[in-house]
Amino acid sequence: MMSDNETAPGWFVDALATPVDKGTVEVQGATIAYRAWGDTGKPGVVLVHGGMAHSGWWDHIGPQLAQGRRVVALDLSGHGDSMHREHYSLEAWSAEVLAAAAAGGITGRPVLLGHSMGGIVSFATAHLHGDRLGGAIVLDSPIRDLTPEELEMRAKIAANAGPPKVYPSVDAAVARFRLVPPQDTAEPYVLDRIARGSLKQVEGGWSWKFDNLRMGREGRGSLESMTPRCRLAYFRSEHGIVDDTLAARIRRHLGPDALMVELPAAGHHPMIDQPLAVVTAARTVLATWEG
């Protein structure tokens, strides 16, 4: 099967051709994988993926934020190429974010950019370790409520879905790849790249990397009592999961100093259907904070 990446626009091809450094760091007994762009020893950004996702979701975004910065994208434990844990918590994931920033070569206090469940992790990190951050950008995350990915994982556990399905080939698995929640506006070349990076070779074929046996099994504490202790910006997708009522709740919770921006025409996964809008919005916030 021909990869959709072969029909991708030039900016996407150039982003994927950007040199990337890969490494690992040990955090509370788990090996955490990360990738990074830009020169080491500079201020930087940590990109935090959503549930059931991986650091490769940012491969076409990270290089475009790396001018004058170090950009690090990690695989949270239970995702991507990082180890699985017996238990998952916002506290452990927050520790992983900070450890990846340091190991990945960021100097000073990093800015976090987290999507969906990664936005919740970024929000929790801003509460737990705000004095160690330069700011946090939350991307179409319900913050206090469960994300669609978490609900999907809990539903699979409740249904005793068992271990991930094994597919005979990469192409067969990619054909079954689905976004949660569904999104018809995804750019095919981005979706194809992300789907292929979601797979690992197992006995008998190929399967998904994320830990569907334990992910979502444990409840997480409410974020109601959490308050970000650093600058915060919120990007809401026009066609995402945050309706007007929830957006008003989030605005009240974040307070008057938080910046809230709507990404036009974007679905819940804007790095897939409106990637350049995500880059533009992030560059604007970063330039303002850095200035």
XYZ file of C-alpha atoms in Angstrom:
291
model
C 0.000 0.000 0.000
C 1.277 3.462 -0.861
C 1.664 5.684 2.169
C -0.419 8.856 2.112
C 2.757 10.647 3.175
C 3.829 10.477 -0.473
C 1.069 12.962 -1.351
C 1.852 15.321 1.556
C 2.583 19.036 1.052
C 6.116 20.377 1.140
C 5.950 21.843 4.640
C 5.023 18.416 6.037
C 7.808 16.646 4.162
C 10.308 19.264 5.321
C 9.205 18.900 8.954
C 9.687 15.137 8.861
C 13.142 15.623 7.289
C 14.267 17.772 10.226
C 16.964 16.014 12.310
C 15.510 14.460 15.454
C 17.318 13.232 18.560
C 15.893 10.237 20.408
C 16.639 9.120 23.951
C 15.278 7.649 27.158
C 15.201 8.613 30.825
C 14.381 6.576 33.928
C 11.462 7.929 35.974
C 10.168 6.135 39.058
C 11.129 2.694 37.788
C 10.002 3.144 34.167
C 12.019 3.906 31.042
C 10.491 6.906 29.280
C 11.215 7.514 25.595
C 11.384 10.943 24.028
C 12.336 12.683 20.793
C 13.655 16.227 20.407
C 14.341 18.924 17.820
C 16.478 22.059 17.799
C 19.691 22.923 19.584
C 20.264 21.630 23.099
C 20.906 24.028 25.939
C 18.129 26.439 24.954
C 14.768 27.285 26.523
C 12.132 24.979 25.208
C 8.783 23.310 24.914
C 7.561 19.869 25.976
C 4.808 18.362 23.813
C 2.448 16.015 25.687
C 0.251 13.679 23.648
C -3.270 12.494 24.461
C -4.548 9.130 25.645
C -3.764 6.085 23.454
C -1.431 8.342 21.420
C 2.371 8.766 21.296
C 5.103 11.338 20.727
C 4.976 10.816 16.964
C 1.726 12.797 16.869
C 3.976 15.851 17.095
C 6.523 14.934 14.387
C 5.188 17.567 11.997
C 4.593 20.143 14.768
C 7.749 19.984 16.898
C 10.258 21.017 14.210
C 8.192 24.124 13.442
C 8.474 25.298 17.056
C 12.214 24.648 17.317
C 13.588 27.911 15.903
C 15.724 29.179 18.782
C 14.239 26.566 21.105
C 14.688 22.959 22.142
C 11.448 21.001 21.635
C 10.914 17.650 23.362
C 8.018 15.225 22.822
C 7.760 12.293 25.210
C 5.879 9.017 25.306
C 4.030 8.972 28.621
C 4.339 5.636 30.417
C 1.861 3.159 28.965
C 2.175 4.783 25.543
C 4.474 4.680 22.542
C 7.946 3.302 23.208
C 7.871 3.957 26.974
C 7.459 1.208 29.541
C 4.099 0.185 30.940
C 3.372 0.548 34.659
C 1.237 -1.418 37.084
C -0.438 1.870 38.034
C -0.765 5.236 36.296
C -1.245 8.606 37.948
C -1.101 12.295 37.103
C 1.722 12.638 39.608
C 3.878 10.049 37.828
C 3.104 11.450 34.386
C 3.977 14.953 35.623
C 7.334 13.654 36.861
C 7.925 12.084 33.451
C 7.236 15.389 31.679
C 9.796 17.250 33.788
C 12.377 14.478 33.508
C 12.028 14.364 29.713
C 12.490 18.148 29.550
C 15.775 17.934 31.441
C 17.078 14.806 29.713
C 16.058 16.169 26.322
C 18.288 19.218 26.657
C 15.939 22.050 27.612
C 17.544 24.804 29.693
C 15.492 26.704 32.237
C 11.782 26.357 32.806
C 9.998 24.615 29.920
C 6.609 25.503 28.498
C 4.197 22.566 28.173
C 1.832 22.030 25.270
C -0.586 19.197 26.022
C -3.457 17.783 23.958
C -6.624 16.223 25.437
C -5.430 13.836 28.192
C -2.001 15.414 27.747
C -3.671 18.735 28.490
C -4.874 17.307 31.789
C -1.327 16.106 32.513
C 0.000 19.576 31.659
C -2.631 21.236 33.847
C -1.763 18.924 36.752
C 1.953 19.628 36.249
C 1.199 23.364 36.325
C -0.469 22.820 39.712
C 2.083 20.415 41.173
C 5.262 22.003 39.759
C 4.237 25.405 38.445
C 7.354 27.049 39.827
C 9.417 24.832 37.512
C 7.496 25.796 34.352
C 7.550 28.785 32.052
C 3.894 28.217 31.267
C 1.397 25.649 30.002
C -0.735 25.534 26.863
C -3.760 23.230 26.985
C -5.187 22.012 23.680
C -8.901 21.035 23.514
C -8.917 19.275 26.869
C -11.912 19.074 29.237
C -9.390 19.507 32.094
C -11.721 18.473 34.919
C -13.779 15.862 33.043
C -12.717 12.558 31.526
C -11.459 12.795 27.963
C -12.954 10.697 25.131
C -9.830 8.536 25.129
C -10.219 7.773 28.844
C -13.897 6.940 28.388
C -13.043 4.646 25.472
C -10.402 2.799 27.496
C -12.761 2.400 30.455
C -15.475 1.048 28.157
C -13.075 -1.554 26.754
C -12.051 -2.611 30.245
C -15.681 -2.874 31.369
C -16.405 -5.047 28.332
C -13.401 -7.291 29.119
C -12.005 -6.500 25.700
C -8.788 -8.357 26.503
C -5.364 -7.787 24.944
C -4.981 -5.694 21.796
C -5.875 -7.348 18.521
C -2.979 -8.658 16.440
C -3.020 -7.752 12.733
C -1.175 -9.728 10.051
C 0.505 -6.648 8.547
C 1.125 -2.961 9.150
C -1.242 -2.031 6.323
C -4.023 -4.181 7.794
C -3.633 -2.448 11.145
C -3.463 1.039 9.614
C -6.722 0.327 7.796
C -8.378 -0.211 11.198
C -6.874 2.852 12.893
C -9.550 5.158 14.312
C -9.491 8.476 16.133
C -11.332 8.848 19.445
C -13.690 10.613 19.073
C -14.142 10.061 15.315
C -13.067 12.939 13.088
C -13.779 13.114 9.365
C -11.603 16.140 8.668
C -8.189 14.587 9.337
C -5.489 15.162 6.732
C -4.749 11.650 5.356
C -0.984 12.100 5.205
C -0.871 13.086 8.905
C -3.238 10.291 9.924
C -1.228 7.685 8.028
C 2.027 8.780 9.659
C 0.510 8.676 13.143
C -1.166 5.311 12.609
C 2.052 3.636 11.462
C 3.901 5.032 14.475
C 1.261 3.550 16.796
C 2.223 -0.047 16.005
C 4.710 -2.544 17.382
C 5.686 -5.953 16.092
C 4.447 -8.814 18.270
C 4.179 -12.572 17.921
C 1.952 -13.240 14.956
C 1.940 -9.746 13.491
C 1.418 -6.147 14.596
C -0.460 -4.562 17.471
C -1.022 -1.160 19.119
C 1.600 0.156 21.527
C -0.570 1.636 24.290
C -1.386 -0.327 27.451
C -5.048 -1.212 27.031
C -4.939 -3.764 29.851
C -4.447 -1.223 32.657
C -4.807 2.244 31.128
C -7.983 3.835 32.464
C -8.624 1.075 35.008
C -7.900 3.389 37.910
C -9.823 6.558 38.577
C -7.977 9.826 38.916
C -8.661 12.477 41.461
C -10.711 15.500 40.503
C -8.838 18.524 39.241
C -11.390 20.815 40.875
C -8.955 21.717 43.634
C -6.001 22.210 41.301
C -4.909 25.715 40.358
C -2.153 26.337 37.792
C 0.820 28.076 39.392
C 2.232 29.422 36.134
C 1.030 31.206 33.016
C -1.628 29.283 31.116
C -3.160 29.474 27.646
C -6.090 27.411 26.435
C -6.696 26.482 22.770
C -10.259 25.316 22.145
C -11.087 23.612 18.835
C -14.182 25.025 17.137
C -15.498 21.515 16.440
C -13.809 19.800 19.401
C -15.138 18.240 22.592
C -15.473 21.427 24.666
C -18.954 22.909 24.276
C -19.926 26.421 25.328
C -21.037 25.342 28.808
C -17.804 23.487 29.542
C -15.757 26.330 28.042
C -17.429 28.768 30.459
C -16.635 26.451 33.387
C -13.012 26.186 32.279
C -12.737 29.959 31.891
C -14.054 30.512 35.430
C -11.681 27.886 36.789
C -8.625 29.302 35.027
C -9.358 32.871 36.036
C -9.228 36.160 34.133
C -5.487 36.069 33.420
C -5.593 32.876 31.329
C -5.569 33.313 27.561
C -8.353 31.419 25.736
C -8.217 31.092 21.927
C -10.481 29.209 19.516
C -8.906 27.334 16.599
C -11.281 27.816 13.650
C -12.525 24.763 11.718
C -10.511 22.438 13.978
C -11.751 19.141 15.375
C -10.671 17.576 18.657
C -7.343 16.553 17.087
C -6.244 19.851 15.527
C -2.679 18.680 14.903
C -4.288 16.289 12.397
C -6.811 18.534 10.617
C -5.468 22.058 11.294
C -1.761 21.586 12.072
C -0.604 24.963 10.803
C -3.206 26.712 12.961
C -1.774 24.901 15.993
C 1.749 25.995 15.024
C 0.679 29.607 14.500
C -1.201 29.816 17.794
C 1.630 28.164 19.727
C 4.292 30.393 18.130
C 2.251 33.473 19.038
C 1.865 32.516 22.694
C 5.507 31.452 22.993
C 6.756 34.697 21.441
C 4.569 36.722 23.784
C 5.738 34.869 26.880
C 9.375 34.919 25.816
C 9.177 38.623 25.099
